[in-house]
Tab-separated table of C-alpha atoms and ligand atoms in Angstrom:
chain	number	residue	atom	x	y	z
A	261	MET	CA	56.253	162.458	-84.955
A	262	THR	CA	54.739	159.785	-87.229
A	263	TYR	CA	53.025	161.393	-90.189
A	264	ILE	CA	51.425	159.405	-93.007
A	265	PRO	CA	49.760	161.548	-95.680
A	266	LYS	CA	46.845	160.033	-97.590
A	267	PRO	CA	47.254	159.508	-101.335
A	268	GLU	CA	45.965	162.497	-103.323
A	269	LEU	CA	44.032	160.263	-105.715
A	270	LYS	CA	40.270	160.926	-105.676
A	271	HIS	CA	37.473	159.211	-107.547
A	272	PRO	CA	36.142	161.826	-110.038
A	273	ARG	CA	32.512	161.040	-109.230
A	274	LEU	CA	32.655	161.378	-105.426
A	275	PRO	CA	29.531	163.176	-104.161
A	276	THR	CA	30.041	166.852	-103.340
A	277	ASN	CA	28.222	169.114	-100.867
A	278	ASP	CA	26.828	172.655	-101.376
A	279	GLN	CA	30.353	174.090	-101.192
A	280	GLY	CA	31.647	171.683	-103.856
A	281	TYR	CA	33.744	169.693	-101.369
A	282	THR	CA	33.895	165.893	-101.237
A	283	ARG	CA	34.050	163.963	-97.979
A	284	ARG	CA	37.777	163.448	-98.676
A	285	ASP	CA	38.312	167.218	-98.383
A	286	TYR	CA	37.427	166.939	-94.675
A	287	GLU	CA	39.879	164.139	-93.892
A	288	GLY	CA	43.394	164.399	-92.468
A	289	THR	CA	46.447	162.126	-92.484
A	290	VAL	CA	46.295	158.363	-91.898
A	291	SER	CA	45.584	157.564	-88.233
A	292	THR	CA	48.389	156.031	-86.174
A	293	LEU	CA	46.035	155.009	-83.331
A	294	CYS	CA	45.490	151.308	-82.507
A	295	ALA	CA	43.213	149.626	-85.059
A	296	GLY	CA	39.707	149.593	-83.547
A	297	CYS	CA	40.249	152.591	-81.204
A	298	GLY	CA	36.959	154.400	-80.530
A	299	HIS	CA	38.644	157.746	-81.171
A	300	ASP	CA	38.983	156.934	-84.903
A	301	SER	CA	35.199	156.481	-85.126
A	302	ILE	CA	34.712	159.933	-83.579
A	303	SER	CA	37.105	161.424	-86.167
A	304	ALA	CA	35.023	159.779	-88.910
A	305	ALA	CA	31.844	161.233	-87.374
A	306	ILE	CA	33.408	164.735	-87.280
A	307	VAL	CA	34.384	164.401	-90.969
A	308	GLN	CA	30.847	163.293	-91.848
A	309	ALA	CA	29.205	166.097	-89.823
A	310	CYS	CA	31.397	168.849	-91.341
A	311	PHE	CA	30.799	167.449	-94.842
A	312	GLU	CA	27.029	167.348	-94.313
A	313	LEU	CA	27.028	170.900	-92.898
A	314	SER	CA	29.017	172.042	-95.986
A	315	LEU	CA	31.476	173.927	-93.784
A	316	PRO	CA	34.459	175.466	-95.550
A	317	PRO	CA	37.340	173.624	-93.807
A	318	TYR	CA	39.429	176.834	-93.586
A	319	ARG	CA	36.709	178.370	-91.362
A	320	ILE	CA	37.292	175.749	-88.662
A	321	ALA	CA	39.843	175.900	-85.857
A	322	LYS	CA	40.584	172.540	-84.211
A	323	LEU	CA	42.331	172.587	-80.852
A	324	SER	CA	43.415	169.834	-78.501
A	325	GLY	CA	45.555	168.966	-75.476
A	326	ILE	CA	47.722	165.833	-75.101
A	327	GLY	CA	46.644	162.190	-75.346
A	328	CYS	CA	45.599	159.691	-78.007
A	329	SER	CA	42.332	161.649	-78.243
A	330	SER	CA	44.190	164.924	-78.589
A	331	LYS	CA	46.258	163.481	-81.456
A	332	THR	CA	43.133	162.920	-83.530
A	333	PRO	CA	42.756	166.442	-85.036
A	334	THR	CA	45.671	165.426	-87.276
A	335	TYR	CA	43.390	162.754	-88.746
A	336	PHE	CA	40.580	165.065	-89.861
A	337	LEU	CA	40.155	168.494	-91.448
A	338	ALA	CA	43.656	168.839	-92.873
A	339	ALA	CA	42.764	172.255	-94.311
A	340	ALA	CA	41.519	173.689	-90.986
A	341	HIS	CA	43.523	175.779	-88.520
A	342	GLY	CA	45.039	173.588	-85.811
A	343	PHE	CA	46.665	174.003	-82.401
A	344	ASN	CA	47.888	171.108	-80.282
A	345	SER	CA	48.360	172.628	-76.810
A	346	VAL	CA	49.717	171.368	-73.474
A	347	HIS	CA	47.996	168.537	-71.502
A	348	GLY	CA	44.734	169.897	-70.065
A	349	ARG	CA	45.183	173.418	-71.453
A	350	MET	CA	43.106	173.275	-74.632
A	351	PRO	CA	40.179	175.247	-73.116
A	352	SER	CA	42.208	178.372	-72.280
A	353	VAL	CA	43.858	178.371	-75.726
A	354	ALA	CA	40.406	177.956	-77.317
A	355	THR	CA	39.046	180.804	-75.161
A	356	GLY	CA	41.820	183.145	-76.276
A	357	ALA	CA	41.515	182.194	-79.947
A	358	ASN	CA	37.745	182.578	-79.857
A	359	LEU	CA	37.970	186.023	-78.236
A	360	ALA	CA	40.474	187.139	-80.874
A	361	ASN	CA	38.417	185.859	-83.817
A	362	ARG	CA	34.748	184.954	-83.440
A	363	ASP	CA	34.382	184.282	-87.179
A	364	LEU	CA	35.900	180.793	-86.956
A	365	ILE	CA	34.119	177.623	-85.831
A	366	TYR	CA	35.894	176.230	-82.767
A	367	LEU	CA	36.259	172.512	-82.308
A	368	GLY	CA	37.985	171.452	-79.080
A	369	VAL	CA	39.004	167.792	-78.844
A	370	SER	CA	40.083	166.362	-75.525
A	371	GLY	CA	40.317	163.175	-73.479
A	372	ASP	CA	38.944	162.220	-70.077
A	373	GLY	CA	42.427	162.592	-68.583
A	374	ASP	CA	42.916	165.864	-70.450
A	375	SER	CA	39.568	167.304	-69.280
A	376	ALA	CA	38.584	165.545	-66.029
A	377	SER	CA	42.016	164.960	-64.452
A	378	ILE	CA	44.710	167.580	-65.168
A	379	GLY	CA	42.383	169.915	-67.087
A	380	LEU	CA	39.315	169.923	-64.829
A	381	GLY	CA	39.675	173.593	-63.897
A	382	GLN	CA	40.192	174.572	-67.525
A	383	PHE	CA	37.168	172.530	-68.642
A	384	SER	CA	35.014	174.085	-65.914
A	385	HIS	CA	35.829	177.697	-66.698
A	386	ALA	CA	35.472	177.410	-70.486
A	387	VAL	CA	32.052	175.802	-69.969
A	388	ARG	CA	30.755	178.203	-67.311
A	389	ARG	CA	31.898	181.204	-69.358
A	390	GLY	CA	30.042	179.943	-72.422
A	391	VAL	CA	32.946	179.903	-74.880
A	392	ASP	CA	31.330	179.345	-78.278
A	393	MET	CA	32.737	175.961	-79.235
A	394	LEU	CA	32.075	172.285	-79.613
A	395	TYR	CA	33.905	170.697	-76.685
A	396	MET	CA	34.316	167.014	-77.543
A	397	VAL	CA	35.574	164.695	-74.795
A	398	GLU	CA	36.697	161.330	-76.172
A	399	ASN	CA	36.076	159.468	-72.925
A	400	ASN	CA	37.673	156.026	-72.522
A	401	GLY	CA	38.056	156.135	-68.720
A	402	VAL	CA	41.796	155.657	-68.966
A	403	TYR	CA	45.036	157.422	-69.841
A	404	GLY	CA	45.464	155.612	-73.160
A	405	LEU	CA	48.609	157.366	-74.348
A	406	THR	CA	50.554	156.645	-71.134
A	407	LYS	CA	49.529	152.977	-71.075
A	408	GLY	CA	46.349	152.575	-69.091
A	409	GLN	CA	46.308	154.357	-65.715
A	410	PHE	CA	42.822	155.173	-64.334
A	411	SER	CA	41.528	158.620	-65.151
A	412	ALA	CA	39.066	160.729	-63.151
A	413	THR	CA	36.142	159.318	-65.184
A	414	SER	CA	36.923	155.651	-64.397
A	415	ASP	CA	34.002	154.203	-62.466
A	416	ARG	CA	34.428	153.128	-58.849
A	417	GLY	CA	34.848	149.338	-58.902
A	418	SER	CA	36.059	149.336	-62.519
A	419	VAL	CA	38.993	146.938	-62.968
A	420	SER	CA	42.124	147.815	-64.949
A	421	LYS	CA	43.697	145.466	-67.487
A	422	LYS	CA	46.267	144.544	-64.817
A	423	GLY	CA	43.459	143.575	-62.406
A	424	ILE	CA	43.620	146.648	-60.141
A	425	GLU	CA	40.268	147.990	-58.872
A	426	ASN	CA	39.519	151.711	-58.969
A	427	HIS	CA	38.358	153.013	-55.554
A	428	ASP	CA	37.770	156.644	-56.484
A	429	GLU	CA	34.446	158.264	-57.284
A	430	PRO	CA	34.212	159.114	-61.003
A	431	ILE	CA	33.524	162.565	-62.424
A	432	ASP	CA	30.539	162.572	-64.779
A	433	LEU	CA	31.495	165.267	-67.300
A	434	ALA	CA	27.973	165.550	-68.723
A	435	ALA	CA	26.466	166.068	-65.249
A	436	LEU	CA	29.239	168.527	-64.411
A	437	ALA	CA	28.674	170.455	-67.649
A	438	LEU	CA	24.982	170.731	-66.712
A	439	GLN	CA	25.871	172.071	-63.269
A	440	LEU	CA	28.347	174.528	-64.775
A	441	GLY	CA	25.699	176.059	-67.019
A	442	ALA	CA	26.610	174.584	-70.420
A	443	THR	CA	23.829	175.446	-72.855
A	444	PHE	CA	24.180	172.256	-74.925
A	445	VAL	CA	25.063	168.959	-73.265
A	446	ALA	CA	25.029	165.541	-74.909
A	447	ARG	CA	26.449	162.113	-74.321
A	448	SER	CA	27.090	159.608	-77.047
A	449	PHE	CA	29.050	156.504	-77.921
A	450	SER	CA	31.748	156.271	-80.608
A	451	GLY	CA	30.104	153.078	-81.892
A	452	ASP	CA	26.787	154.837	-82.608
A	453	LYS	CA	27.426	157.006	-85.668
A	454	ALA	CA	23.693	157.459	-86.295
A	455	GLN	CA	23.414	159.225	-82.942
A	456	LEU	CA	26.803	160.955	-82.912
A	457	VAL	CA	26.828	162.683	-86.336
A	458	PRO	CA	23.605	164.703	-85.760
A	459	LEU	CA	24.779	165.593	-82.249
A	460	ILE	CA	28.043	166.982	-83.656
A	461	LYS	CA	26.141	168.958	-86.308
A	462	ALA	CA	23.769	170.388	-83.699
A	463	ALA	CA	26.642	171.239	-81.345
A	464	ILE	CA	28.558	173.053	-84.118
A	465	ASN	CA	25.434	175.083	-84.950
A	466	HIS	CA	24.854	175.930	-81.281
A	467	ARG	CA	25.978	179.312	-79.917
A	468	GLY	CA	27.747	178.893	-76.560
A	469	ALA	CA	29.566	176.008	-74.913
A	470	ALA	CA	28.371	172.719	-76.431
A	471	VAL	CA	29.767	169.698	-74.610
A	472	ILE	CA	29.659	166.149	-75.977
A	473	ASP	CA	30.870	163.481	-73.583
A	474	CYS	CA	31.507	160.654	-76.046
A	475	ILE	CA	32.265	157.232	-74.596
A	476	SER	CA	35.106	155.917	-76.757
A	477	PRO	CA	36.517	152.508	-75.752
A	478	CYS	CA	40.299	152.052	-75.562
A	479	ILE	CA	40.807	148.597	-77.022
A	480	ALA	CA	44.411	148.398	-75.767
A	481	PHE	CA	43.857	149.154	-72.062
A	482	ASN	CA	40.156	149.364	-71.164
A	483	ASN	CA	38.051	146.961	-73.211
A	484	HIS	CA	38.113	143.898	-70.947
A	485	GLU	CA	35.544	142.326	-68.614
A	486	GLY	CA	35.277	144.465	-65.481
A	487	SER	CA	35.730	147.717	-67.396
A	488	THR	CA	32.679	149.979	-67.514
A	489	LYS	CA	33.960	151.706	-70.668
A	490	SER	CA	34.291	148.561	-72.837
A	491	PHE	CA	32.315	148.078	-76.060
A	492	ASP	CA	30.323	145.212	-74.507
A	493	TYR	CA	29.455	147.109	-71.312
A	494	ILE	CA	28.311	150.220	-73.148
A	495	ARG	CA	26.214	148.299	-75.662
A	496	ALA	CA	24.491	146.485	-72.771
A	497	HIS	CA	23.846	149.644	-70.691
A	498	ASN	CA	23.249	152.374	-73.294
A	499	GLU	CA	19.938	154.161	-72.639
A	500	ALA	CA	19.246	156.729	-75.395
A	501	VAL	CA	16.685	159.354	-74.318
A	502	ASN	CA	16.096	160.770	-77.805
A	503	ALA	CA	17.090	160.587	-81.466
A	504	LEU	CA	18.036	163.735	-83.339
A	505	ASP	CA	17.698	165.033	-86.890
A	506	VAL	CA	19.334	168.347	-87.870
A	507	PHE	CA	17.909	170.485	-90.668
A	508	PRO	CA	19.856	173.462	-91.982
A	509	GLU	CA	18.250	176.868	-92.372
A	510	ARG	CA	16.231	177.172	-95.613
A	511	THR	CA	15.192	173.478	-95.596
A	512	THR	CA	11.511	172.683	-95.929
A	513	ILE	CA	10.780	170.414	-93.000
A	514	GLY	CA	7.824	168.086	-93.215
A	515	ALA	CA	6.088	167.053	-89.980
A	516	ASP	CA	6.242	163.278	-90.346
A	517	TYR	CA	5.414	162.562	-86.709
A	518	ARG	CA	2.399	162.427	-84.410
A	519	PRO	CA	1.934	165.177	-81.763
A	520	GLY	CA	3.941	164.403	-78.627
A	521	GLU	CA	6.309	162.093	-80.483
A	522	ALA	CA	8.884	164.721	-81.481
A	523	VAL	CA	9.741	168.349	-80.852
A	524	ASP	CA	11.399	170.902	-83.161
A	525	ILE	CA	13.921	173.342	-81.673
A	526	THR	CA	15.163	176.281	-83.774
A	527	GLN	CA	18.729	177.369	-82.960
A	528	HIS	CA	20.035	180.959	-83.277
A	529	ASP	CA	21.423	180.297	-86.788
A	530	GLY	CA	18.027	179.135	-88.054
A	531	SER	CA	18.883	175.421	-88.105
A	532	VAL	CA	16.214	173.141	-86.683
A	533	LEU	CA	16.793	170.234	-84.318
A	534	ARG	CA	14.069	167.613	-84.449
A	535	LEU	CA	14.120	165.520	-81.312
A	536	ARG	CA	12.275	162.228	-81.314
A	537	LYS	CA	11.509	161.022	-77.836
A	538	LEU	CA	12.758	157.606	-76.813
A	539	ALA	CA	12.270	158.045	-73.049
A	540	ASP	CA	8.734	159.348	-72.347
A	541	ASP	CA	9.608	161.299	-69.226
A	542	TYR	CA	12.722	163.063	-70.557
A	543	ASP	CA	12.657	166.825	-71.203
A	544	PRO	CA	15.917	168.272	-72.677
A	545	HIS	CA	14.865	171.820	-71.683
A	546	ASP	CA	14.905	171.122	-67.937
A	547	ARG	CA	18.453	171.381	-66.589
A	548	ILE	CA	17.663	170.300	-63.030
A	549	ALA	CA	15.543	167.352	-64.154
A	550	ALA	CA	18.393	166.309	-66.495
A	551	ILE	CA	20.887	166.295	-63.605
A	552	ARG	CA	18.460	164.225	-61.517
A	553	TYR	CA	17.790	161.789	-64.388
A	554	LEU	CA	21.510	161.200	-64.970
A	555	ALA	CA	22.047	160.489	-61.272
A	556	GLU	CA	19.041	158.114	-61.065
A	557	GLN	CA	20.069	156.128	-64.149
A	558	LYS	CA	23.704	156.020	-63.046
A	559	ALA	CA	22.589	154.428	-59.766
A	560	LYS	CA	21.003	151.678	-61.892
A	561	GLY	CA	24.254	151.225	-63.864
A	562	GLU	CA	22.771	152.766	-67.044
A	563	ILE	CA	24.637	155.173	-69.342
A	564	VAL	CA	22.249	157.852	-70.585
A	565	THR	CA	22.969	159.052	-74.132
A	566	GLY	CA	21.387	161.582	-76.505
A	567	LEU	CA	20.822	165.326	-76.306
A	568	LEU	CA	20.562	165.819	-72.551
A	569	PHE	CA	20.013	169.574	-72.434
A	570	VAL	CA	19.753	172.474	-74.863
A	571	ASP	CA	19.036	176.174	-74.502
A	572	ALA	CA	18.633	177.232	-78.138
A	573	ASP	CA	18.467	180.963	-77.223
A	574	ALA	CA	21.731	180.979	-75.322
A	575	ASP	CA	24.343	183.702	-75.672
A	576	ASP	CA	28.085	183.240	-75.455
A	577	LEU	CA	31.097	184.852	-73.805
A	578	HIS	CA	31.279	187.606	-76.466
A	579	ALA	CA	27.770	188.772	-75.544
A	580	ALA	CA	28.714	188.858	-71.855
A	581	LEU	CA	31.888	190.865	-72.500
A	582	GLY	CA	30.478	193.125	-75.217
A	583	THR	CA	33.482	192.478	-77.445
A	584	VAL	CA	34.056	193.916	-80.891
A	585	LYS	CA	32.550	191.852	-83.742
A	586	THR	CA	35.535	192.246	-86.086
A	587	PRO	CA	38.365	189.735	-85.610
A	588	LEU	CA	41.306	191.491	-83.959
A	589	ASN	CA	43.613	190.759	-86.907
A	590	GLN	CA	41.275	192.736	-89.188
A	591	LEU	CA	41.194	195.902	-87.061
A	592	SER	CA	43.213	198.867	-88.308
A	593	ASP	CA	46.040	200.485	-86.306
A	594	PRO	CA	43.912	203.511	-85.240
A	595	GLU	CA	41.158	201.110	-84.080
A	596	LEU	CA	43.604	199.009	-82.092
A	597	CYS	CA	45.454	202.021	-80.686
A	598	PRO	CA	42.992	204.940	-80.555
A	599	GLY	CA	45.436	207.292	-78.766
A	600	SER	CA	45.908	208.798	-75.315
A	601	GLU	CA	42.641	210.827	-75.375
A	602	ALA	CA	40.631	207.606	-75.701
A	603	LEU	CA	42.709	206.007	-72.935
A	604	HIS	CA	42.021	208.954	-70.570
A	605	ARG	CA	38.289	208.699	-71.334
A	606	LEU	CA	38.328	204.958	-70.618
A	607	ASN	CA	40.249	205.416	-67.355
A	608	ALA	CA	37.861	208.188	-66.283
A	609	SER	CA	34.851	205.961	-66.984
A	610	LEU	CA	36.245	203.345	-64.612
A	611	ARG	CA	36.868	205.706	-61.687
B	278	TPP	C1	51.720	168.282	-67.918
B	278	TPP	C2	51.697	166.842	-68.348
B	278	TPP	N1	51.453	165.879	-67.432
B	278	TPP	C3	51.415	164.583	-67.806
B	278	TPP	C4	51.643	164.242	-69.099
B	278	TPP	C5	51.634	162.765	-69.498
B	278	TPP	N2	50.422	162.415	-70.187
B	278	TPP	C6	50.340	162.496	-71.544
B	278	TPP	S1	48.851	162.025	-72.140
B	278	TPP	C7	48.298	161.699	-70.570
B	278	TPP	C8	46.918	161.164	-70.311
B	278	TPP	C9	46.042	161.139	-71.520
B	278	TPP	O1	44.795	160.635	-71.175
B	278	TPP	P1	43.482	161.147	-71.917
B	278	TPP	O2	43.403	162.607	-71.918
B	278	TPP	O3	42.346	160.423	-71.306
B	278	TPP	O4	43.717	160.712	-73.430
B	278	TPP	P2	43.681	159.262	-74.099
B	278	TPP	O5	45.107	158.946	-74.394
B	278	TPP	O6	43.066	158.314	-73.157
B	278	TPP	O7	42.853	159.477	-75.313
B	278	TPP	C10	49.261	161.967	-69.615
B	278	TPP	C11	49.068	161.769	-68.169
B	278	TPP	C12	51.888	165.272	-70.039
B	278	TPP	N3	52.085	165.023	-71.333
B	278	TPP	N4	51.914	166.548	-69.626
B	279	SF4	S1	46.062	153.172	-76.506
B	279	SF4	FE1	43.828	153.135	-76.387
B	279	SF4	S2	43.200	155.285	-76.706
B	279	SF4	FE2	45.308	155.065	-77.449
B	279	SF4	S3	45.148	154.612	-79.637
B	279	SF4	FE3	45.281	152.647	-78.561
B	279	SF4	S4	43.142	152.062	-78.241
B	279	SF4	FE4	43.126	154.252	-78.699
B	280	MG	MG1	41.405	158.715	-71.943
């Protein structure tokens, strides 16, 4: 596999965050994706978000499937834990890792083929179970790595680079995540860093399944006229419902807005999301209204972006299962294997 490390050289006066890390400490190797690929912009946004949140890189676990999108974890967070799984299987690996060790921050990176085509079942179950993770779909409406076949998110009527029209109904992963009970759902665009970075920060701070469906144009196979995932099409049809600022716990937050203009949402970790309304009639606390709004705007050809839904009090899969708080690799032998008496008691309790 191609592997180009970045030079170690660092400017001595690079700004550092609360942990003493520079932005460079959150980067990975040099990207081998096509120059201009939307996925590289998402990697840069992830680096920026983790730097601004002052996360220790070794506390992050990045997981992916197969695809150009799934290659990207190599290009950020070199010091994090990493697992590149099989095509469409990232969610079950992330579920297992998360259940074994809830102390890490889970970052799942996937593509539209990886999540909506081969991995649709995996995506659905991780989301409906509330696995505590940021689930990032780098959605270009095409199988980029295998040279441009339509994926399950390609719009009906969208035309491939070879001039073939797609006749199948697309899967809207944000709408599906809402239906499946995701407690944080957002859509963004790789070309809008100002929107994407705060969404990533908020999703990382969220407890439960946080899905970001990020439109990420493939310049090699899906950036032409007739494509509904091209840079030009998205810029012309992007309808942002809100703008987001994220304040960490302990920050003094001034109220520099008029009543009705913005709303503050406190997440379980104490961080505050300040949502400034851009669409008057949009309420990110109303799941059913969000589903309806997405469908109405889609019928008009608009792509709704922003924080679509959040339940800041949500619980995750660990709460539902009542699992032990200590990571399994830190439990002692007697805790892991409490003996036959304990086994008899457990069996009796299930009879
Ligand atoms: C089980 C399996 N089936 C098919 C493939 C071939 N394959 C590799 S990547 C890919 C599609 C990737 O598309 P997407 O997830 O959208 O990522 P992108 O390259 O567009 O970022 C396919 C079909 C594979 N590697 N494994
Ligand atoms: S083929 Fe498309 S998705 Fe893959 S690196 Fe190139 S531009 Fe990006
Ligand atoms: Mg794709």
